[in-house]
Coordinates of C-alpha atoms in Angstrom, one line a residue:
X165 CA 2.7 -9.4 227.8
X166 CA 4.9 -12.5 227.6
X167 CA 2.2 -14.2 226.0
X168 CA 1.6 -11.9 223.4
X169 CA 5.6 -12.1 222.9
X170 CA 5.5 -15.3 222.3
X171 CA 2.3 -15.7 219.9
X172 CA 4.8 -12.9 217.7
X173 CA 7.8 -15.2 218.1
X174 CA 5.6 -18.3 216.9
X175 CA 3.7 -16.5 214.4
X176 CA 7.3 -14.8 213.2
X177 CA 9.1 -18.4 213.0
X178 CA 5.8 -19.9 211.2
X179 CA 6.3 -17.4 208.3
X180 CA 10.0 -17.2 208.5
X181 CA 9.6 -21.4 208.1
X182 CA 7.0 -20.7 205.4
X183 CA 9.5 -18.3 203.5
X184 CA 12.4 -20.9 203.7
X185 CA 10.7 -23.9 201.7
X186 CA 12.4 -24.5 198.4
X187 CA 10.4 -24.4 195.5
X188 CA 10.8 -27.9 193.4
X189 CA 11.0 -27.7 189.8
X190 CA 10.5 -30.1 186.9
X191 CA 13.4 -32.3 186.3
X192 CA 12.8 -34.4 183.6
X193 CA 14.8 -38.0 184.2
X194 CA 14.8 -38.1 180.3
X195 CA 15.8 -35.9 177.4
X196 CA 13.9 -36.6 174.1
X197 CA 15.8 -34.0 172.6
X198 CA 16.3 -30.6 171.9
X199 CA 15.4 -28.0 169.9
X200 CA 16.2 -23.8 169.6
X201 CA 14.2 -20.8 168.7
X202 CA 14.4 -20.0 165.1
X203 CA 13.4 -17.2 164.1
X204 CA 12.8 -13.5 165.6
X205 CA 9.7 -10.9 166.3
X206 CA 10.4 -7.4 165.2
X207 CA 10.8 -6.3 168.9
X208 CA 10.0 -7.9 172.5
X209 CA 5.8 -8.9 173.8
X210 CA 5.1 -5.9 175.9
X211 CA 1.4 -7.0 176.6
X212 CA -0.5 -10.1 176.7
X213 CA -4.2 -11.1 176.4
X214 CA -6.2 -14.8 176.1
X215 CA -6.6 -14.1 172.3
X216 CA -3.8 -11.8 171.2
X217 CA -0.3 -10.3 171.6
X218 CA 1.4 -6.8 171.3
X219 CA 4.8 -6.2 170.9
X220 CA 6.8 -3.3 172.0
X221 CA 6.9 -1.2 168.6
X222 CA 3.2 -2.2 167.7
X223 CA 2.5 -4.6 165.9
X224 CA 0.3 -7.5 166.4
X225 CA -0.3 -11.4 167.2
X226 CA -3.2 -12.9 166.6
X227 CA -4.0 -16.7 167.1
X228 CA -3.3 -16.6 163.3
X229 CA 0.8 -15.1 163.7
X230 CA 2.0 -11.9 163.2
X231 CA 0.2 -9.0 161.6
X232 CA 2.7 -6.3 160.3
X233 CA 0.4 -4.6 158.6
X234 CA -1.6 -3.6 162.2
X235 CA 0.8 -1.0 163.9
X236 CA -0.9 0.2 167.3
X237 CA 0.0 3.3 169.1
X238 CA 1.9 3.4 172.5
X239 CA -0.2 2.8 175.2
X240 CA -2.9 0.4 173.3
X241 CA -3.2 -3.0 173.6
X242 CA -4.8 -5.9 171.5
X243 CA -7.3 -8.0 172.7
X244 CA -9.1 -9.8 170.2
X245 CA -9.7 -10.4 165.9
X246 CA -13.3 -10.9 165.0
X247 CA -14.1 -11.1 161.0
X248 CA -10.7 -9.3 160.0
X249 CA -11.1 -6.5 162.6
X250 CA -9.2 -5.9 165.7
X251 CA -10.0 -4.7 168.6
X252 CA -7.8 -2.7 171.0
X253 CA -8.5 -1.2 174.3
X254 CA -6.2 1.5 176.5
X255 CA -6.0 1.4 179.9
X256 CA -7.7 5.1 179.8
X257 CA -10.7 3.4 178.7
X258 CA -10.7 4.2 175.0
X259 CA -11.4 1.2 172.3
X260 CA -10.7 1.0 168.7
X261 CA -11.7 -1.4 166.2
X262 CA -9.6 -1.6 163.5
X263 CA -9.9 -2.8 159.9
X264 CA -6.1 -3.2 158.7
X265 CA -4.6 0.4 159.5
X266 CA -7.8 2.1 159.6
X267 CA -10.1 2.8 162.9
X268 CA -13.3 1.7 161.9
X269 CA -14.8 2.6 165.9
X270 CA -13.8 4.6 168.8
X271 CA -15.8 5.1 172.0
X272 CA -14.5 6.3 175.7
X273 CA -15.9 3.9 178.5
X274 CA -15.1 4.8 181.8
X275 CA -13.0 1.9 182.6
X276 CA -10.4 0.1 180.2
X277 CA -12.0 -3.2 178.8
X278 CA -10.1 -6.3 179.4
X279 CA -11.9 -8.6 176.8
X280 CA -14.8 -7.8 174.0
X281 CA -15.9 -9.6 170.7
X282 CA -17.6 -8.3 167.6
X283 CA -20.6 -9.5 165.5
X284 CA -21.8 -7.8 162.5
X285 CA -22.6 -4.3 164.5
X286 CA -23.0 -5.5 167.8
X287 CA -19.9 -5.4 170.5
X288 CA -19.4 -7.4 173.5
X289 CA -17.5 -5.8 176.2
X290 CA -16.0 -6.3 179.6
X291 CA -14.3 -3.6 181.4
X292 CA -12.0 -4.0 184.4
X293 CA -14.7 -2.7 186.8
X294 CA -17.0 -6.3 185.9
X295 CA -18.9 -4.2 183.8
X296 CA -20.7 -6.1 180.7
X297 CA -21.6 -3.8 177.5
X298 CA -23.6 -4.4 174.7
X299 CA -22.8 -1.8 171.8
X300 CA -24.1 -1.2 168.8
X301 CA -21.4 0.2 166.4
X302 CA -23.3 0.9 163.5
X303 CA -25.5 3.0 165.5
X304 CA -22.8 4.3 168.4
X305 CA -25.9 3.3 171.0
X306 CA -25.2 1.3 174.2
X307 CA -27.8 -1.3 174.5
X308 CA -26.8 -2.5 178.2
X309 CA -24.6 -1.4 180.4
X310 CA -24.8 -3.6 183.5
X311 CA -22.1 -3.9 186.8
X312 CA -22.4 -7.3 187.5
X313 CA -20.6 -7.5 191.0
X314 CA -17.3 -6.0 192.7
X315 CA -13.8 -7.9 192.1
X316 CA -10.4 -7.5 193.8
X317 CA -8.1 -8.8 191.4
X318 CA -8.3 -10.7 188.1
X319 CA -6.3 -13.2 185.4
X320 CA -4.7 -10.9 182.8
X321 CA -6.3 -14.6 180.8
X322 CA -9.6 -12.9 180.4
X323 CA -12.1 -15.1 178.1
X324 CA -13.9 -12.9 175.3
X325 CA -17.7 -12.9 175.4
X326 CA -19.6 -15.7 172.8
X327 CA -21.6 -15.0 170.5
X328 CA -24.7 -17.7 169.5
X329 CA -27.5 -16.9 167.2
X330 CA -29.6 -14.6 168.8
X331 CA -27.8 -14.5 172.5
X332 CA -24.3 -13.8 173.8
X333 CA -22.2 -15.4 176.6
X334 CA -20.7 -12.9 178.3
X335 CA -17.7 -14.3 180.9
X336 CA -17.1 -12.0 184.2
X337 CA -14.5 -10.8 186.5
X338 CA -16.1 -12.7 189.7
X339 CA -16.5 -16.0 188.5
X340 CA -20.2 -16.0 186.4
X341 CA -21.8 -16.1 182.8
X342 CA -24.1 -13.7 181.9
X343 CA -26.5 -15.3 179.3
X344 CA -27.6 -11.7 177.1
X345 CA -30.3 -11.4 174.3
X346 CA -28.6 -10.3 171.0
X347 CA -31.4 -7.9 170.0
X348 CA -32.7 -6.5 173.5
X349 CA -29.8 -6.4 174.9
X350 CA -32.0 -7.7 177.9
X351 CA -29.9 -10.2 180.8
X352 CA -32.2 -13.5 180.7
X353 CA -30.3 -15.5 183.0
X354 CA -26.5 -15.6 184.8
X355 CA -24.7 -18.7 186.9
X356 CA -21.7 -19.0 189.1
X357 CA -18.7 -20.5 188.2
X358 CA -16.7 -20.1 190.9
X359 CA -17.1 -18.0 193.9
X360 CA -13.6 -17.4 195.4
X361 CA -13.0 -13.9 196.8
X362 CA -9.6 -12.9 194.3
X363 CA -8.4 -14.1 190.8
X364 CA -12.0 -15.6 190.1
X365 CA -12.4 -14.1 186.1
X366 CA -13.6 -16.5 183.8
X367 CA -10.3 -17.7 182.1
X368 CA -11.8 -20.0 179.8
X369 CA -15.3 -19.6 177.7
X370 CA -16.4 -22.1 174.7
X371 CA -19.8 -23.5 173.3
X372 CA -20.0 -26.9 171.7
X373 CA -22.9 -28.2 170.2
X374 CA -25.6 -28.1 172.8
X375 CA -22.3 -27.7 175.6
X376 CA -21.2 -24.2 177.5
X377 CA -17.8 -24.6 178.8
X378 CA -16.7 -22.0 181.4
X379 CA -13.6 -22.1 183.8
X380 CA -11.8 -20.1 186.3
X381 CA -8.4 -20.6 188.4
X382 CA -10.3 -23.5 190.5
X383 CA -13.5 -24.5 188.7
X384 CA -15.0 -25.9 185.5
X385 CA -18.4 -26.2 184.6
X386 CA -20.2 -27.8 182.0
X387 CA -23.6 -26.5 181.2
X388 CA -26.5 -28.3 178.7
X389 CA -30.0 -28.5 178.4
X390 CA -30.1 -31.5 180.3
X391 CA -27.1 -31.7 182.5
X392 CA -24.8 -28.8 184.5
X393 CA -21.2 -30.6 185.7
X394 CA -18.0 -29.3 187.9
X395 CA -14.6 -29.7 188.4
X396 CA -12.6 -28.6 190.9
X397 CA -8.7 -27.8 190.8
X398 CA -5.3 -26.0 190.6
X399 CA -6.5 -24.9 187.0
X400 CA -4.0 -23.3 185.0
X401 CA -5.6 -23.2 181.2
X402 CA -8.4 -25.3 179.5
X403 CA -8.5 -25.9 175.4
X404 CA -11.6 -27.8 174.2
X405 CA -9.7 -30.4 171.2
X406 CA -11.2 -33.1 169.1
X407 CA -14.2 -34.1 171.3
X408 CA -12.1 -33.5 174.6
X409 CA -11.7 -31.5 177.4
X410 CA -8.0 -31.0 178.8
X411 CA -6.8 -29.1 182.0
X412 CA -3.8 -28.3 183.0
X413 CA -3.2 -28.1 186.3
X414 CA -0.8 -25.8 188.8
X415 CA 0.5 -29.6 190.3
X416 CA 2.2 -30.8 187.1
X417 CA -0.8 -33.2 186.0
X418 CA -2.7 -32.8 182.8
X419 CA -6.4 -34.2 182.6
X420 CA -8.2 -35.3 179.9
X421 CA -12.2 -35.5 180.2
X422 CA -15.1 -36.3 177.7
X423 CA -17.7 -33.2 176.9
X424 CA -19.6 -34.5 180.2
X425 CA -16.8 -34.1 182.4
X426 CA -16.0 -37.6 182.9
X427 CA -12.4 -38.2 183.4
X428 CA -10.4 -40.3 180.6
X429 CA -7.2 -39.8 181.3
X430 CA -4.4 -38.0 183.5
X431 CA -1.2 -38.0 183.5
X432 CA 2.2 -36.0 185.3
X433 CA 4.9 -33.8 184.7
X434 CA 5.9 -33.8 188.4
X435 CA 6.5 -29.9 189.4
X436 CA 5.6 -28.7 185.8
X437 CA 4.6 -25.3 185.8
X438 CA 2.4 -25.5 182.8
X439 CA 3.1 -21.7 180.5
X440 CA 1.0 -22.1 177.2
X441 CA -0.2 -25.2 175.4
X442 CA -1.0 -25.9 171.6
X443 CA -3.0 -28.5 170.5
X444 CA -2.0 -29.9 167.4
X445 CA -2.8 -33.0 164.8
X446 CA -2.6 -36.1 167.6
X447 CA -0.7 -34.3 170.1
X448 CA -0.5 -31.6 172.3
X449 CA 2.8 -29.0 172.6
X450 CA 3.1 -27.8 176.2
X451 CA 6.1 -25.1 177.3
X452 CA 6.7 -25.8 180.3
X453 CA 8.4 -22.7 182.4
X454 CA 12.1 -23.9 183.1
X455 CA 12.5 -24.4 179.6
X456 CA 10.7 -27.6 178.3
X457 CA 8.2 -28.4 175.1
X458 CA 6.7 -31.2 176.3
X459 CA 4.5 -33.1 174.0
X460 CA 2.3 -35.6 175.0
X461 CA -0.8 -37.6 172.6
X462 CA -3.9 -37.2 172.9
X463 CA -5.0 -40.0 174.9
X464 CA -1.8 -39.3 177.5
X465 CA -0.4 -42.8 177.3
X466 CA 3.0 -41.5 175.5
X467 CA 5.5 -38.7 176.4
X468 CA 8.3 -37.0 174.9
X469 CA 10.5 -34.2 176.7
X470 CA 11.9 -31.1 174.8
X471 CA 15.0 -28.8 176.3
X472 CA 14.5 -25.5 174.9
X473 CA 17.5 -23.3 175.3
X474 CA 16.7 -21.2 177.6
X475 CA 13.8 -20.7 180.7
X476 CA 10.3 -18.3 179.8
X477 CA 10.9 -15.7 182.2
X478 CA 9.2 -12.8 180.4
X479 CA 5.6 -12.6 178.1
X480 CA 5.0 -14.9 176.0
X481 CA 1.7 -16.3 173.4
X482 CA 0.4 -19.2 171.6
X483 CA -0.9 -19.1 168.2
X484 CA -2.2 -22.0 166.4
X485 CA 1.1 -23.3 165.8
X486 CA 3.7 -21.3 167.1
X487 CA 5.0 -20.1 170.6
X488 CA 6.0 -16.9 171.1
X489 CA 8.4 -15.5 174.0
X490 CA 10.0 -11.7 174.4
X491 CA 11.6 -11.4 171.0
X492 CA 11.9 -15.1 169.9
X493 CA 9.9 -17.5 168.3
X494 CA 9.7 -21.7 168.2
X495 CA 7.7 -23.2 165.4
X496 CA 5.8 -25.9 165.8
X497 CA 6.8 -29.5 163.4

């Protein structure tokens, strides 16, 4: 019995030790300058996805800005643009695709879908059950329906599925690529990413020439006809920019690799807890959490350091060249 008392005591001091450790936060030595959010959004971000924004009365952004003319109802949410349509999911499971203010396609799946992408008739889907769909709108036919695997909790960052000539990439909720033909809607191949048991969705999805590029929280792969390489990290996001890869990481360090995976570069924002990134002309615009833009060139050899008024505490997105938080918005120079 004593023993047993005092495994609880130890085990009960470990966590209470574990609980105690102060978190460190970037402190930048050096203040570059400063700059303030400008202008306003019609209302706060009530939902976030990889490739899209909703705000609380509606409307819309896309990786483009704001789309006022796109007013959603309560309990949708956007996920994606594809050819000047919109797609939006609910959490019961319905999607629309929109063209402007008109729905163009409904259909009830039996889960909500966290990510899908549209081609001419065909839609890509995910749901949040790792299910992959391939749909043909034109004909309101499902040409696959396939559950790839079970998963115990996901990214809200869900890539969108790719689609190539005559296949599609579809990324999952467990940490593969599922390689689909367009017109069979037949699986010809998959591959694992990652295989970690929670948070393992494909974040991060992009072709390149003869180049896949997948990523999840701790893994990127490269795959080509003549080469598959990994990475292994903290990963929190991965942009593809001018013949490079970069990765943020959940240390404070930023890599830069070549389309092989070969590191180039790597530098550090010590403690930096990395919130959105745009890549822009010879730089790249990182918010960093505690309220910094930090922007840094492309070959990582020159910093400057940003105070923002204010910390990012609530939703936020990145278009192409704006940053978007609750209600607020920073344009890029």
């Amino acid at each position: 019995m004593k023993y047993i008392l005092a495994i609880c005591i130890a085990f009960g001091l470990l966590i209470f030790s574990g609980c105690s450790t102060k978190r460190k936060y970037f402190e930048p030595q050096n203040i570059d300058k400063e700059m303030s959010y400008s202008q306003n959004l019609p209302s706060s971000i009530k939902y976030t996805a990889r490739d899209g924004a909703t705000l609380e009365d509606g409307q819309i952004i896309t990786k483009t800005g704001l789309k006022n003319t796109v007013k959603l109802e309560e309990n949708d949410r956007f996920i994606g643009e594809f050819d000047g349509k919109f797609i939006v999911s609910n959490l019961d499971g319905t999607l629309k695709i929109l063209d402007l203010q008109n729905t163009v396609y409904e259909r009830k799946f039996p889960q909500a879908i966290v990510a899908a992408s549209l081609s001419g008739s065909k839609l890509a889907a995910l749901s949040s059950r790792n299910t992959i769909y391939l749909v043909d709108i034109y004909r309101d036919s499902v040409d696959l329906e396939y559950v790839v695997g079970d998963t115990y909790a996901q990214d809200s960052r869900t890539a969108a599925p790719i689609f190539l000539s005559s296949l599609i990439v579809y990324p999952t909720l467990d940490g593969k690529i599922m390689i689909v033909d367009k017109t069979s809607g037949n699986i010809i191949r998959d591959a694992v990413v990652s295989s970690e048991p929670f948070f393992n969705n494909i974040i991060y999805l992009d072709v390149f020439e003869d180049k896949m590029f997948a990523a999840t929280a701790t893994k990127v792969m490269m795959i080509s006809p003549s080469l598959t390489k990994e990475y292994s990290g903290q990963i929190k996001d991965v942009i593809l920019y001018k013949n490079r890869i970069y990765v943020l990481l959940k240390d404070g360090f930023i890599e830069a690799m070549d389309l092989n995976l070969n590191s180039i570069a790597k530098t550090e924002f010590k403690f930096a807890i990395f919130s959105n990134i745009i890549p822009k002309g010879d730089y790249l615009y990182i918010i960093e959490k505690t309220g910094y833009l930090l922007k840094t060139n492309l070959d990582l050899t020159s910093q400057e350091v940003i105070e923002l008024n204010g910390e990012i505490e609530d939703k936020s997105f990145a278009s192409k060249n704006t940053f978007y938080y609750d209600d607020k918005i920073l344009k890029l120079d």
